[in-house]
Every structure is written in C-alpha cells, then in structure tokens.
Amino acid sequence: MTHHWTRRSFLLSAAALTLVPADPAVAAQELPGFPDDVALYRSAYRNWVGEITAVGLWACAPTDGEQAVAAVNWAWRNGWRVRARGFSHGWSPLTITEGTSSDAPVLLVDTTAHLTDTSLDAVNAVRAGAGVSMESLLTFLEGHGLGLTAAPAPGDLTLGGALAIDAHGSAVPARGEERLPGQTYGSLSNRVLSVTAVVWDEGSGAYVLRTFERDEADAAALLTHLGRALVTEVVLRVGANSNLRCVSRTDIPAAELFAAPGGDGRTLASHLDEAGRVEAIWFAFTEFPWFKVWSVEPTKPLTSRRVTAPYNYPFSDNVPTLVADLAGRMVADAAWYLAPVLGNAQADAAALGLVTTLSADIWGPSKNTLLYIKPTTLRINANGYAVLTSRAQVQRVVSEFTDFYRERVAAYAALGRFPVNGSMEIRVTGLDHPAEAELDGAQAPLLSALRPDAEHPEWDTAVWLDVLTLPGTPYAEKFLRELERFLLDRYDGTDALTRVEWSKGWAYTEDAVWDDDEVLGTVVPASLGDGAWEQASGILDRLDPHRVFGNAFLDRLFG
C-alpha cells in the first residue's frame, strides 16, 4: 500500500469537507436527466484516517426516501453506482475504494442533510432516519427517558452507517443482572424492528422504496449489509434509560489484568462479572492500561462526578501537544523508533488527564459516559476482530491474545522495528440473539459478526480485539497479518471462532490490507456459518440485481 502522508495532512481534523454547488449547465451536461428537485453538488470524500480519499465526486442530498429513489433510478439507467455517505467514520473500503477518480461514475448520497428525523414509534421503539447521528439519536432518546445498553464511543456516526457494519459498544450482563425490556447486549443491528430501503421491484422494472419487517426473511440481509443497500429509515427497539457510572483506572498492570485464568487478581473477567461493561486501552510499550468499568447505578455514588454532557475526556478528544508533536514527527520524519516514547506519552496523558479533569469517576445518563470520542482525537489506523466464545472463557482468550501480542511487539523491537505505536483495545459484548428484539419471528442479522453460531450455543460472548497504529507505519501490515493469522488459527471454530470487524482492518497480506484472497474468499464467508454468507449474498443480489449499490471492493468480496 502506498502512503502519501505529511505532518500537516496527518494532523488535519475532521472539519467539514468543502461542498461545491453544481453549475446547472455543467450538471445537465455531465448528468443528463438527473432529477431536477434533487440538489447536486461536487464533494470530497475522506475516510476517518484519510487513507481513502476522493476529490470532486458528484453528490446529492435527497430530502426524503422518494428523492433517494429518483436518484438511484437515474444512476441505474445511466450506468452509475450509488454510495451512501454519512460522516465517513470508518477505515475499510466499504464506501469508496482507494484511487476513485473525480470522473468516476459514482454518486454519493448524503444522508446527513435531511434523512435525520426521529420520533417515538411505539412503546420502547423509535423511528429514525438513516442519516441521524448517534449523538443526536441518543440525545432524543434521553429526552424521552429511553436509552441503549451500550453504544459505539464516537457520536459522529450515522445510524445507517452504524447498522451497515453491526456497530457495537461493550456490555454483557453483570453477575445477577437481568436484561431489561427493550435492551440487547448485542450490536445495534439487533435492535432493528423494520428497515426501509431502496430496492429493485421486478413488477415495475425500477427501484422503489420498501419497508421490511424484522420477521421477513429478506430483512436478515439488510440488518448488516456492508454498503450493499441504501437504507433510508429504521425502527429500533429501545428501552428505559439507565444512569451509568464509569470508573477509569490506570493502576492495574497488564500482566494482572490480562493474566491467565485461574488466579485471584484484578482480571478483566473479574470486573466483567462485577459490572458487565469494560474496556481496556493498552498503549504500546507501557504496562498500565487505561481500564474503564461502567456499572448501572440508579443514584449518584458519593465519589462520582455528575456529568450532564458526553465527551468527558478532553485530554483524549483534543490531542495533547506532546502527543501531536511526536506523532507528527514520526510520520513526517519517519522517526518510527519513537514508538515507545509516544506510547508512554499517551499513557501519561491519560493518567494525568483523568486526575486533572476529575473524570476518573463520572456518573450520569448513559449517553454521557458512553460517548467519548470526538473528531478531534488522534487519527489512527485500526484492525478489528471479534472472537466468539463462552463467557467462562473470556479471560483465556484475552490472556492468549495479549501474550502473543506482547511477544511479537518485543520480537520486532529487538530488530529495531516498531509496527505498533498506538494502543491495543479490548471490549466484550453479547451476541445478536433475535429474541432480544422482542418481536415474534425476528430474523438474526446474517452478516453480523455477532450472529450466534447454531453449532455452538455455548458461545454467548464476543471479545473484540483492535490494534491501532499510525498510518504509514513500516511493517504494520506484516505485523497485523501475524496477529490475524494467530486469531484465525487459534480460534478456528473448534473452541472459539474469529470473525472480522467490518469497519476496520482485516485480510492482511505482507504489505496491504483487505487484500488476502483466502480471507476474502474463504475465511470470511465460512466464519458466519450455516450458509449465512450465501443466503445474504443471494438476497442482496435480488434486491439490487444491477449492483448499483457497490464498488470494486464489494464486488471482489461478494464475488
């Protein structure tokens, strides 16, 4: 993979991309017959870390589902492809592929401008446009006494984008905890009650807007569709909001937190039993992770600070000067040997920041402790996997993976190589059990990494593993390939099972990502089991036989 990085481009924040209104005469010439009532403009595309960019693509912002249909039918009739675009907070090439030129027949459909309405649909249900941000959705729910068990940390995700890749938080039941009505410990996709999408209608010979109920077979492919569909609106199951306490610790060494099972130390699994909601952020070349533990607390504990808004870790959301300078120097000057310095600077910033901002023990409505990543945080690459296992085996999986990770980091460093300079992160969730949608006949998401394995009902938990490193880091792909092969070989479906995290990095070769033929063509489809991949692919092809919703990467992935 070729990287074109400068210090300035690396430190660029996620400011809104420039939109250039289309000259009507130019638009009429380049896009003849495009619906008059759908506003066109030129737009740039930039994914989260800036490694996939495109300049000057045609884009539109339909005001409702019918305008989206009109734009899609124009694209189909003119040989164009349609890509839904939200906040572009992702890594993998599910929206735009690297190298897409400004004159490519690709139409971006911006869902964030108008497809954002939210309303209560019924008891414990909300109707929401696909372009609404997660922060806006959670704020709306909070205002009605509702919330989610867990949610992704960034607020700048669209609901449609989050559902497309089975976005998740970190939650399993604590010891003795009962699932509350309307809640799930799986992904956001498991909350869907109905989904409205633009699909092909054979009878009319055109694309139309259609609503699929969760108990319909076709809905199973749309719940997590990887960008193979255009969703305009969904109805989600939700439940009563909870107040959450989030305690951050930096005093438990990794050797204790990630220890082999059987001991009586302060392990990740012991905290999981106590609270059910944990996250470990282990900065490279350090020994004390930033460890978060959320617990349901109806009333404010005496030592907690009440928080009335999200994003309560400013030292993380706004990159400290030392960290920014180190990252910029490493990228601009190829000073990759500074990885241990950067890791320790990040760990020190977290430990000190938790104290100086009084954020080591915070409490409030769920949104305010669940959302903590802003667009101003350090832009960094991430790989991602989910290991399906039993709750009793979580500590074993964590211990085995962290031991291998630590050994490989040390082996590379001994050679003067530093492929990791960010953090290793661990979260734990339940699976997407359709019964938790509380709808008779609800379908399981076919393509969700949290889809239950019919042959292993004892696997009730997923351990999410991510490794973060700066764009362009030498040997990163080779190192991450070794981690991937370890996970695929060690958790091959015998006593645990590895699946990829769609939005992040996977299918590594020695020098590239999303490029390993075996992983793309064999491992990923087989990991979902029970013919799920083939079933989903067949449904998506039938709903979009002209492959309007796709790109070169998705064509390769789905064959």
Coordinates of C-alpha atoms in Angstrom, one line a residue:
M1 CA 0.0 0.0 0.0
T2 CA 1.3 3.5 -0.9
H3 CA 1.0 6.2 1.7
H4 CA 1.1 9.9 0.9
W5 CA 1.4 11.5 4.4
T6 CA 2.7 14.8 5.6
R7 CA 2.7 16.1 9.1
R8 CA 0.0 18.7 8.2
S9 CA -2.3 16.2 6.5
F10 CA -1.9 13.8 9.4
L11 CA -2.9 16.3 12.0
L12 CA -5.8 17.6 9.9
S13 CA -9.0 17.4 11.9
A14 CA -12.4 16.2 10.6
A15 CA -13.6 19.6 9.6
A16 CA -16.5 19.5 7.2
L17 CA -15.5 18.7 3.6
T18 CA -16.0 21.5 1.1
L19 CA -19.2 21.3 -0.9
V20 CA -19.2 23.0 -4.3
P21 CA -22.7 23.7 -5.6
A22 CA -23.1 22.4 -9.1
D23 CA -23.5 24.8 -12.0
P24 CA -26.8 23.7 -13.5
A25 CA -25.4 23.8 -17.1
V26 CA -22.5 21.6 -16.1
A27 CA -24.7 19.2 -14.2
A28 CA -27.1 18.9 -17.1
Q29 CA -24.2 18.1 -19.4
E30 CA -22.4 15.6 -17.1
L31 CA -25.5 14.1 -15.5
P32 CA -28.2 14.5 -18.2
G33 CA -31.7 13.8 -17.0
F34 CA -30.8 13.9 -13.3
P35 CA -34.0 14.6 -11.2
D36 CA -34.5 18.4 -11.1
D37 CA -35.7 18.5 -7.5
V38 CA -32.6 16.7 -6.1
A39 CA -29.8 19.1 -5.3
L40 CA -26.5 18.2 -6.9
Y41 CA -23.0 19.3 -5.8
R42 CA -19.4 18.4 -6.0
S43 CA -17.9 16.9 -2.9
A44 CA -14.7 15.4 -1.5
Y45 CA -14.7 12.1 0.4
R46 CA -12.2 11.3 3.1
N47 CA -12.4 8.3 5.4
W48 CA -11.6 8.5 9.1
V49 CA -7.8 8.3 8.8
G50 CA -7.5 9.9 5.4
E51 CA -6.0 6.9 3.6
I52 CA -9.1 6.6 1.3
T53 CA -9.9 9.9 -0.4
A54 CA -11.6 11.2 -3.5
V55 CA -12.0 14.7 -4.8
G56 CA -14.8 16.3 -6.7
L57 CA -17.2 13.4 -6.8
W58 CA -20.8 14.1 -7.7
A59 CA -23.1 14.1 -4.6
C60 CA -26.7 14.7 -3.8
A61 CA -28.7 15.1 -0.6
P62 CA -32.2 13.8 -1.0
T63 CA -34.8 15.3 1.2
D64 CA -36.8 12.1 1.6
G65 CA -37.0 8.5 0.5
E66 CA -38.7 9.3 -2.7
Q67 CA -35.9 11.6 -3.8
A68 CA -33.4 8.9 -3.0
V69 CA -35.4 6.5 -5.2
A70 CA -35.3 9.0 -8.1
A71 CA -31.5 9.5 -7.7
V72 CA -31.0 5.7 -7.6
N73 CA -33.1 5.1 -10.7
W74 CA -31.2 7.7 -12.6
A75 CA -27.9 6.1 -11.6
W76 CA -29.2 2.6 -12.7
R77 CA -30.3 3.9 -16.1
N78 CA -27.1 5.7 -16.7
G79 CA -24.6 3.0 -15.5
W80 CA -23.6 4.8 -12.3
R81 CA -23.1 3.4 -8.8
V82 CA -24.5 4.8 -5.7
R83 CA -22.7 5.1 -2.3
A84 CA -24.4 6.3 0.8
R85 CA -22.2 8.8 2.6
G86 CA -22.6 9.7 6.3
F87 CA -19.8 11.1 8.4
S88 CA -17.2 8.7 6.8
H89 CA -16.0 7.5 10.2
G90 CA -14.6 4.2 9.1
W91 CA -11.5 2.6 7.8
S92 CA -12.4 -0.2 5.3
P93 CA -13.3 0.5 1.7
L94 CA -17.0 -0.3 2.0
T95 CA -18.0 3.2 0.7
I96 CA -15.2 4.4 -1.6
T97 CA -12.2 2.4 -2.8
E98 CA -8.7 3.9 -2.8
G99 CA -7.9 5.6 -6.2
T100 CA -11.5 6.5 -7.1
S101 CA -11.2 9.4 -9.6
S102 CA -13.3 12.6 -9.7
D103 CA -14.8 11.5 -13.1
A104 CA -15.8 8.0 -11.9
P105 CA -19.5 7.2 -12.4
V106 CA -20.1 7.2 -8.6
L107 CA -22.8 9.2 -6.9
L108 CA -22.5 10.0 -3.2
V109 CA -25.9 10.1 -1.4
D110 CA -25.5 12.3 1.7
T111 CA -27.9 11.0 4.3
T112 CA -26.9 13.6 7.0
A113 CA -28.5 16.6 5.4
H114 CA -32.2 15.6 5.5
L115 CA -32.7 11.9 6.4
T116 CA -32.5 12.7 10.1
D117 CA -36.0 12.7 11.6
T118 CA -36.6 10.9 14.8
S119 CA -39.9 10.1 16.5
L120 CA -41.3 7.7 19.0
D121 CA -42.9 4.9 17.1
A122 CA -44.5 2.8 19.9
V123 CA -43.7 1.7 23.4
N124 CA -39.9 1.0 23.5
A125 CA -39.4 1.8 19.8
V126 CA -38.0 4.8 17.9
R127 CA -38.3 5.7 14.2
A128 CA -35.2 7.3 12.9
G129 CA -33.7 8.5 9.6
A130 CA -30.6 6.7 8.5
G131 CA -28.6 10.0 8.5
V132 CA -29.2 10.9 12.1
S133 CA -26.0 10.9 14.2
M134 CA -25.6 8.6 17.1
E135 CA -25.2 11.6 19.4
S136 CA -28.5 13.1 18.2
L137 CA -30.3 9.8 18.4
L138 CA -29.1 9.2 22.0
T139 CA -30.0 12.8 23.0
F140 CA -33.5 12.3 21.6
L141 CA -33.9 9.0 23.5
E142 CA -32.6 10.6 26.7
G143 CA -35.2 13.3 26.4
H144 CA -37.9 10.6 26.5
G145 CA -36.4 8.6 29.3
L146 CA -35.0 6.0 26.9
G147 CA -31.5 4.7 26.0
L148 CA -29.3 1.9 24.9
T149 CA -27.5 -0.7 26.9
A150 CA -24.2 0.2 25.1
A151 CA -23.2 2.2 22.1
P152 CA -20.1 2.9 20.0
A153 CA -17.9 5.6 21.5
P154 CA -18.0 8.2 18.6
G155 CA -21.0 10.4 18.4
D156 CA -20.3 11.3 14.8
L157 CA -21.6 8.0 13.3
T158 CA -24.8 8.0 11.3
L159 CA -27.3 5.4 12.4
G160 CA -27.4 4.0 8.9
G161 CA -23.6 3.6 8.8
A162 CA -23.5 2.0 12.3
L163 CA -26.2 -0.5 11.2
A164 CA -24.4 -1.3 8.0
I165 CA -21.4 -2.7 9.9
D166 CA -23.1 -4.0 13.1
A167 CA -21.6 -1.3 15.3
H168 CA -21.4 -2.2 19.0
G169 CA -20.4 -0.9 22.4
S170 CA -19.2 -3.0 25.3
A171 CA -21.7 -4.8 27.5
V172 CA -22.6 -8.2 28.9
P173 CA -24.8 -9.0 31.9
A174 CA -23.1 -8.5 35.2
R175 CA -23.4 -11.3 37.7
G176 CA -27.1 -11.5 38.6
E177 CA -28.1 -8.8 36.1
E178 CA -31.3 -9.4 34.1
R179 CA -31.8 -8.0 30.6
L180 CA -34.3 -5.1 30.8
P181 CA -37.2 -4.8 28.4
G182 CA -36.2 -3.3 25.1
Q183 CA -32.5 -3.8 25.6
T184 CA -29.9 -6.1 24.0
Y185 CA -26.3 -6.9 24.7
G186 CA -25.5 -7.4 21.0
S187 CA -25.0 -4.9 18.2
L188 CA -27.2 -2.0 17.1
S189 CA -28.4 -4.2 14.2
N190 CA -30.1 -6.5 16.7
R191 CA -32.4 -3.6 17.7
V192 CA -34.0 -3.2 14.3
L193 CA -37.7 -3.8 14.1
S194 CA -38.2 -2.7 10.5
V195 CA -35.9 -1.2 7.8
T196 CA -36.9 0.9 4.8
A197 CA -34.6 0.7 1.8
V198 CA -34.4 1.4 -1.9
V199 CA -34.7 -2.0 -3.6
W200 CA -35.4 -3.4 -7.1
D201 CA -39.0 -4.1 -7.9
E202 CA -39.4 -6.6 -10.7
G203 CA -43.0 -5.8 -11.4
S204 CA -42.4 -2.1 -12.1
G205 CA -38.9 -2.6 -13.6
A206 CA -37.4 0.1 -11.3
Y207 CA -36.1 0.7 -7.9
V208 CA -38.7 1.5 -5.2
L209 CA -38.9 2.3 -1.6
R210 CA -39.9 -0.7 0.5
T211 CA -40.2 -1.4 4.2
F212 CA -39.1 -4.8 5.5
E213 CA -40.3 -6.0 8.9
R214 CA -37.8 -7.9 11.1
D215 CA -39.7 -11.1 10.7
E216 CA -39.3 -11.2 6.9
A217 CA -36.5 -13.4 5.6
D218 CA -35.1 -10.6 3.4
A219 CA -34.7 -8.3 6.4
A220 CA -31.9 -10.6 7.7
A221 CA -29.6 -9.4 4.9
L222 CA -30.4 -5.7 5.4
L223 CA -29.7 -5.6 9.2
T224 CA -25.9 -5.6 8.5
H225 CA -25.5 -5.0 4.7
L226 CA -21.9 -3.7 4.4
G227 CA -22.9 -1.0 2.0
R228 CA -24.8 -3.3 -0.4
A229 CA -28.0 -1.4 0.1
L230 CA -29.3 2.1 0.6
V231 CA -31.4 2.3 3.8
T232 CA -33.4 5.5 4.4
E233 CA -35.2 4.8 7.7
V234 CA -35.4 2.2 10.5
V235 CA -37.5 1.5 13.6
L236 CA -35.4 0.4 16.6
R237 CA -36.3 -1.4 19.8
V238 CA -35.1 0.7 22.7
G239 CA -35.6 0.5 26.5
A240 CA -35.7 2.6 29.6
N241 CA -32.6 4.7 30.1
S242 CA -30.1 3.9 32.8
N243 CA -27.7 6.0 34.8
L244 CA -24.2 4.7 34.4
R245 CA -21.1 5.2 36.5
C246 CA -17.8 5.0 34.6
V247 CA -14.7 4.4 36.7
S248 CA -11.3 4.7 34.9
R249 CA -8.2 3.0 36.4
T250 CA -4.6 3.1 35.4
D251 CA -3.2 1.2 38.4
I252 CA -3.7 -2.4 37.3
P253 CA -0.7 -3.8 35.3
A254 CA -1.4 -5.5 32.1
A255 CA 0.2 -8.7 33.5
E256 CA -2.5 -8.8 36.1
L257 CA -5.4 -7.5 34.1
F258 CA -4.8 -9.9 31.2
A259 CA -3.4 -12.8 33.3
A260 CA -4.1 -16.4 32.5
P261 CA -7.4 -17.6 34.1
G262 CA -7.3 -19.3 37.5
G263 CA -5.8 -16.6 39.6
D264 CA -7.5 -14.3 42.1
G265 CA -6.1 -11.0 40.7
R266 CA -7.8 -7.9 39.3
T267 CA -8.5 -9.5 36.0
L268 CA -10.6 -8.2 33.1
A269 CA -13.0 -11.1 33.7
S270 CA -13.5 -10.4 37.4
H271 CA -14.5 -6.8 36.5
L272 CA -16.8 -8.2 33.8
D273 CA -18.6 -10.3 36.5
E274 CA -18.9 -7.3 38.8
A275 CA -20.1 -4.7 36.3
G276 CA -20.6 -6.3 32.8
R277 CA -19.2 -3.3 30.9
V278 CA -15.5 -2.9 30.5
E279 CA -12.9 -1.5 28.0
A280 CA -9.1 -1.8 28.1
I281 CA -6.9 0.6 26.2
W282 CA -3.3 -0.6 26.4
F283 CA -0.8 1.9 24.9
A284 CA 2.1 0.3 23.1
F285 CA 5.3 -0.2 25.2
T286 CA 3.5 0.6 28.5
E287 CA 2.5 -1.7 31.4
F288 CA -0.6 0.1 32.9
P289 CA -3.6 0.2 30.6
W290 CA -6.4 2.7 30.8
F291 CA -9.2 0.5 32.0
K292 CA -12.8 1.6 32.1
V293 CA -15.6 -0.1 34.0
W294 CA -19.2 1.0 33.6
S295 CA -21.8 0.0 36.1
V296 CA -25.5 0.6 36.4
E297 CA -26.1 3.0 39.3
P298 CA -29.6 4.5 39.7
T299 CA -28.3 7.2 42.1
K300 CA -25.0 9.0 42.1
P301 CA -22.3 7.4 44.2
L302 CA -20.8 9.7 46.7
T303 CA -17.3 9.8 45.0
S304 CA -18.6 10.2 41.4
R305 CA -18.8 13.5 39.5
R306 CA -22.1 14.1 37.8
V307 CA -21.8 14.7 34.1
T308 CA -24.5 16.3 32.0
A309 CA -23.0 16.0 28.6
P310 CA -20.8 13.5 26.7
Y311 CA -17.1 13.6 25.8
N312 CA -15.7 13.9 29.3
Y313 CA -12.1 13.0 28.4
P314 CA -10.7 16.3 26.8
F315 CA -7.2 15.0 27.1
S316 CA -8.2 12.2 24.7
D317 CA -10.5 14.2 22.4
N318 CA -8.1 17.1 22.0
V319 CA -4.6 15.7 21.3
P320 CA -2.1 17.0 23.8
T321 CA 0.7 19.0 22.2
L322 CA 3.4 16.5 23.1
V323 CA 1.5 13.6 21.6
A324 CA 0.7 15.6 18.5
D325 CA 4.3 16.7 18.0
L326 CA 5.6 13.1 18.5
A327 CA 3.0 11.7 16.1
G328 CA 3.7 14.4 13.5
R329 CA 7.5 13.9 13.8
M330 CA 7.2 10.1 13.4
V331 CA 5.1 10.5 10.3
A332 CA 6.9 13.4 8.7
D333 CA 10.4 12.3 9.5
A334 CA 10.0 8.5 9.6
A335 CA 11.1 8.6 13.2
W336 CA 9.3 5.3 14.0
Y337 CA 11.8 4.4 16.7
L338 CA 9.9 6.9 18.8
A339 CA 7.0 4.5 19.3
P340 CA 7.9 3.7 22.9
V341 CA 8.1 7.4 23.7
L342 CA 4.7 8.0 22.0
G343 CA 3.1 5.1 23.9
N344 CA 4.3 6.4 27.2
A345 CA 3.3 9.9 26.4
Q346 CA -0.3 8.8 25.6
A347 CA -0.4 6.7 28.8
D348 CA 0.9 9.6 30.9
A349 CA -1.6 12.0 29.3
A350 CA -4.5 9.6 30.1
A351 CA -3.3 9.1 33.7
L352 CA -2.7 12.8 34.4
G353 CA -5.8 13.9 32.4
L354 CA -8.1 11.6 34.4
V355 CA -6.9 13.4 37.6
T356 CA -6.8 17.0 36.4
T357 CA -10.2 16.8 34.7
L358 CA -11.9 14.9 37.5
S359 CA -13.0 12.3 35.1
A360 CA -11.7 9.1 36.7
D361 CA -15.1 8.5 38.3
I362 CA -18.1 10.0 36.4
W363 CA -21.9 9.3 36.6
G364 CA -24.9 10.4 34.6
P365 CA -27.4 9.3 32.0
S366 CA -26.0 6.6 29.8
K367 CA -25.2 8.8 26.8
N368 CA -22.8 11.0 28.8
T369 CA -20.5 8.2 29.7
L370 CA -20.9 6.0 26.6
L371 CA -19.9 8.7 24.1
Y372 CA -16.3 9.8 24.5
I373 CA -14.6 10.1 21.1
K374 CA -14.8 13.3 19.1
P375 CA -13.5 14.0 15.6
T376 CA -10.6 16.0 17.1
T377 CA -9.0 12.8 18.6
L378 CA -5.8 11.3 17.1
R379 CA -6.5 9.9 13.7
I380 CA -5.0 6.4 13.6
N381 CA -5.5 3.1 11.8
A382 CA -7.2 0.2 13.5
N383 CA -7.6 -3.5 12.7
G384 CA -10.5 -5.4 14.3
Y385 CA -11.8 -8.9 15.1
A386 CA -14.5 -10.5 17.3
V387 CA -13.8 -13.8 18.9
L388 CA -16.9 -15.7 19.8
T389 CA -16.5 -17.8 22.9
S390 CA -18.3 -18.7 26.1
R391 CA -18.5 -16.2 29.0
A392 CA -16.3 -18.5 31.1
Q393 CA -13.5 -18.4 28.5
V394 CA -13.2 -14.6 28.1
Q395 CA -10.1 -14.3 30.3
R396 CA -8.4 -17.2 28.4
V397 CA -9.0 -15.5 25.0
V398 CA -7.8 -12.2 26.4
S399 CA -4.7 -13.8 28.0
E400 CA -3.7 -15.8 25.0
F401 CA -4.0 -12.9 22.6
T402 CA -2.2 -10.3 24.7
D403 CA 0.6 -12.8 25.4
F404 CA 1.1 -13.3 21.6
Y405 CA 0.8 -9.5 21.0
R406 CA 3.4 -8.7 23.7
E407 CA 5.8 -11.3 22.4
R408 CA 5.5 -10.1 18.8
V409 CA 6.0 -6.5 19.8
A410 CA 9.1 -7.4 21.7
A411 CA 10.5 -9.5 18.8
Y412 CA 10.0 -6.7 16.3
A413 CA 11.5 -4.1 18.7
A414 CA 14.6 -6.3 19.1
L415 CA 15.1 -5.9 15.3
G416 CA 14.7 -2.2 15.5
R417 CA 11.2 -2.3 14.1
F418 CA 8.1 -0.6 15.6
P419 CA 5.0 -1.6 13.7
V420 CA 2.6 -0.6 16.5
N421 CA 2.7 2.9 18.1
G422 CA -1.0 3.3 19.2
S423 CA -2.9 1.1 21.5
M424 CA -4.4 -2.3 21.8
E425 CA -8.1 -2.2 22.8
I426 CA -10.4 -4.8 24.2
R427 CA -14.2 -4.8 24.5
V428 CA -16.7 -7.5 25.4
T429 CA -20.3 -7.9 24.2
G430 CA -23.1 -10.3 24.0
L431 CA -24.4 -11.8 20.7
D432 CA -27.2 -10.8 18.4
H433 CA -29.9 -13.1 19.7
P434 CA -33.0 -12.2 17.7
A435 CA -35.3 -12.9 20.7
E436 CA -33.9 -9.7 22.3
A437 CA -35.7 -7.7 19.6
E438 CA -39.0 -8.8 21.3
L439 CA -40.7 -9.5 18.0
D440 CA -42.1 -12.9 17.1
G441 CA -40.2 -14.4 14.2
A442 CA -37.4 -11.8 14.3
Q443 CA -34.5 -12.8 12.0
A444 CA -30.9 -12.9 13.1
P445 CA -28.6 -10.5 11.2
L446 CA -27.0 -12.7 8.5
L447 CA -23.8 -10.7 8.2
S448 CA -23.3 -9.5 11.8
A449 CA -20.1 -10.6 13.5
L450 CA -22.3 -11.2 16.5
R451 CA -24.6 -13.7 14.7
P452 CA -25.0 -16.7 17.0
D453 CA -23.4 -19.9 15.9
A454 CA -26.0 -22.6 15.7
E455 CA -23.5 -25.4 16.2
H456 CA -22.1 -23.8 19.4
P457 CA -24.9 -22.4 21.5
E458 CA -22.5 -22.2 24.4
W459 CA -20.7 -19.3 22.7
D460 CA -22.7 -16.4 24.2
T461 CA -20.0 -13.7 24.3
A462 CA -17.7 -11.9 21.8
V463 CA -14.3 -10.5 22.7
W464 CA -13.5 -7.5 20.4
L465 CA -9.8 -7.0 19.7
D466 CA -8.3 -3.9 18.0
V467 CA -4.8 -2.8 17.4
L468 CA -4.1 0.8 16.5
T469 CA -1.1 2.3 14.7
L470 CA -0.2 5.5 12.8
P471 CA -0.9 5.5 9.0
G472 CA 2.2 4.6 7.0
T473 CA 4.0 2.8 9.9
P474 CA 6.6 0.4 8.4
Y475 CA 6.0 -3.3 8.9
A476 CA 2.5 -2.6 10.2
E477 CA 0.7 -4.8 7.6
K478 CA 3.2 -7.7 8.2
F479 CA 2.8 -7.5 11.9
L480 CA -1.0 -7.2 11.8
R481 CA -1.1 -10.2 9.4
E482 CA 0.7 -12.2 12.1
L483 CA -1.9 -11.2 14.6
E484 CA -4.7 -12.1 12.2
R485 CA -3.2 -15.5 11.4
F486 CA -2.9 -16.2 15.1
L487 CA -6.5 -15.4 15.7
L488 CA -7.8 -17.3 12.7
D489 CA -5.6 -20.4 13.5
R490 CA -6.1 -20.4 17.3
Y491 CA -9.9 -19.6 17.3
D492 CA -10.8 -21.6 14.2
G493 CA -14.3 -22.7 15.3
T494 CA -13.1 -25.6 17.5
D495 CA -13.4 -24.0 20.9
A496 CA -13.8 -20.4 19.8
L497 CA -14.3 -18.5 16.5
T498 CA -12.7 -15.5 14.9
R499 CA -14.7 -13.1 12.7
V500 CA -13.6 -9.8 11.2
E501 CA -14.8 -6.3 12.3
W502 CA -16.2 -4.9 9.1
S503 CA -15.4 -1.3 9.5
K504 CA -11.7 -1.8 10.4
G505 CA -8.6 -3.5 9.0
W506 CA -8.5 -7.2 8.1
A507 CA -7.5 -9.6 5.3
Y508 CA -3.8 -8.5 5.6
T509 CA -1.0 -9.5 3.3
E510 CA 2.6 -8.7 3.9
D511 CA 2.2 -5.2 2.7
A512 CA -1.5 -4.5 2.2
V513 CA -4.9 -4.7 3.9
W514 CA -8.2 -6.0 2.7
D515 CA -6.3 -7.9 0.1
D516 CA -5.7 -11.5 1.2
D517 CA -7.6 -13.8 -1.2
E518 CA -8.0 -16.6 1.3
V519 CA -9.5 -14.4 3.9
L520 CA -11.8 -12.5 1.5
G521 CA -12.9 -15.5 -0.5
T522 CA -13.0 -18.4 2.0
V523 CA -12.4 -17.4 5.7
V524 CA -14.9 -14.6 6.0
P525 CA -17.8 -16.4 4.3
A526 CA -17.2 -19.6 6.3
S527 CA -16.9 -17.8 9.6
L528 CA -20.6 -16.8 9.5
G529 CA -21.6 -20.4 9.3
D530 CA -24.9 -22.1 8.4
G531 CA -24.8 -20.8 4.8
A532 CA -25.4 -17.3 6.1
W533 CA -23.0 -15.6 3.6
E534 CA -24.5 -17.3 0.6
Q535 CA -28.0 -16.5 1.8
A536 CA -27.3 -12.9 2.4
S537 CA -25.5 -12.5 -0.9
G538 CA -28.5 -14.0 -2.7
I539 CA -30.9 -11.7 -1.0
L540 CA -28.8 -8.6 -1.7
D541 CA -28.3 -9.6 -5.3
R542 CA -32.1 -10.0 -5.7
L543 CA -32.8 -6.6 -4.1
D544 CA -30.1 -5.0 -6.2
P545 CA -29.6 -7.2 -9.3
H546 CA -27.8 -4.4 -11.1
R547 CA -25.2 -3.9 -8.4
V548 CA -26.0 -0.2 -8.2
F549 CA -25.1 -0.3 -4.5
G550 CA -21.5 -1.5 -4.7
N551 CA -17.9 -0.8 -5.6
A552 CA -14.9 -2.7 -6.7
F553 CA -14.0 -4.0 -3.3
L554 CA -17.5 -5.2 -2.6
D555 CA -17.6 -6.9 -6.0
R556 CA -14.5 -8.8 -5.0
L557 CA -15.8 -9.6 -1.6
F558 CA -19.1 -10.9 -2.7
G559 CA -17.9 -12.4 -6.0

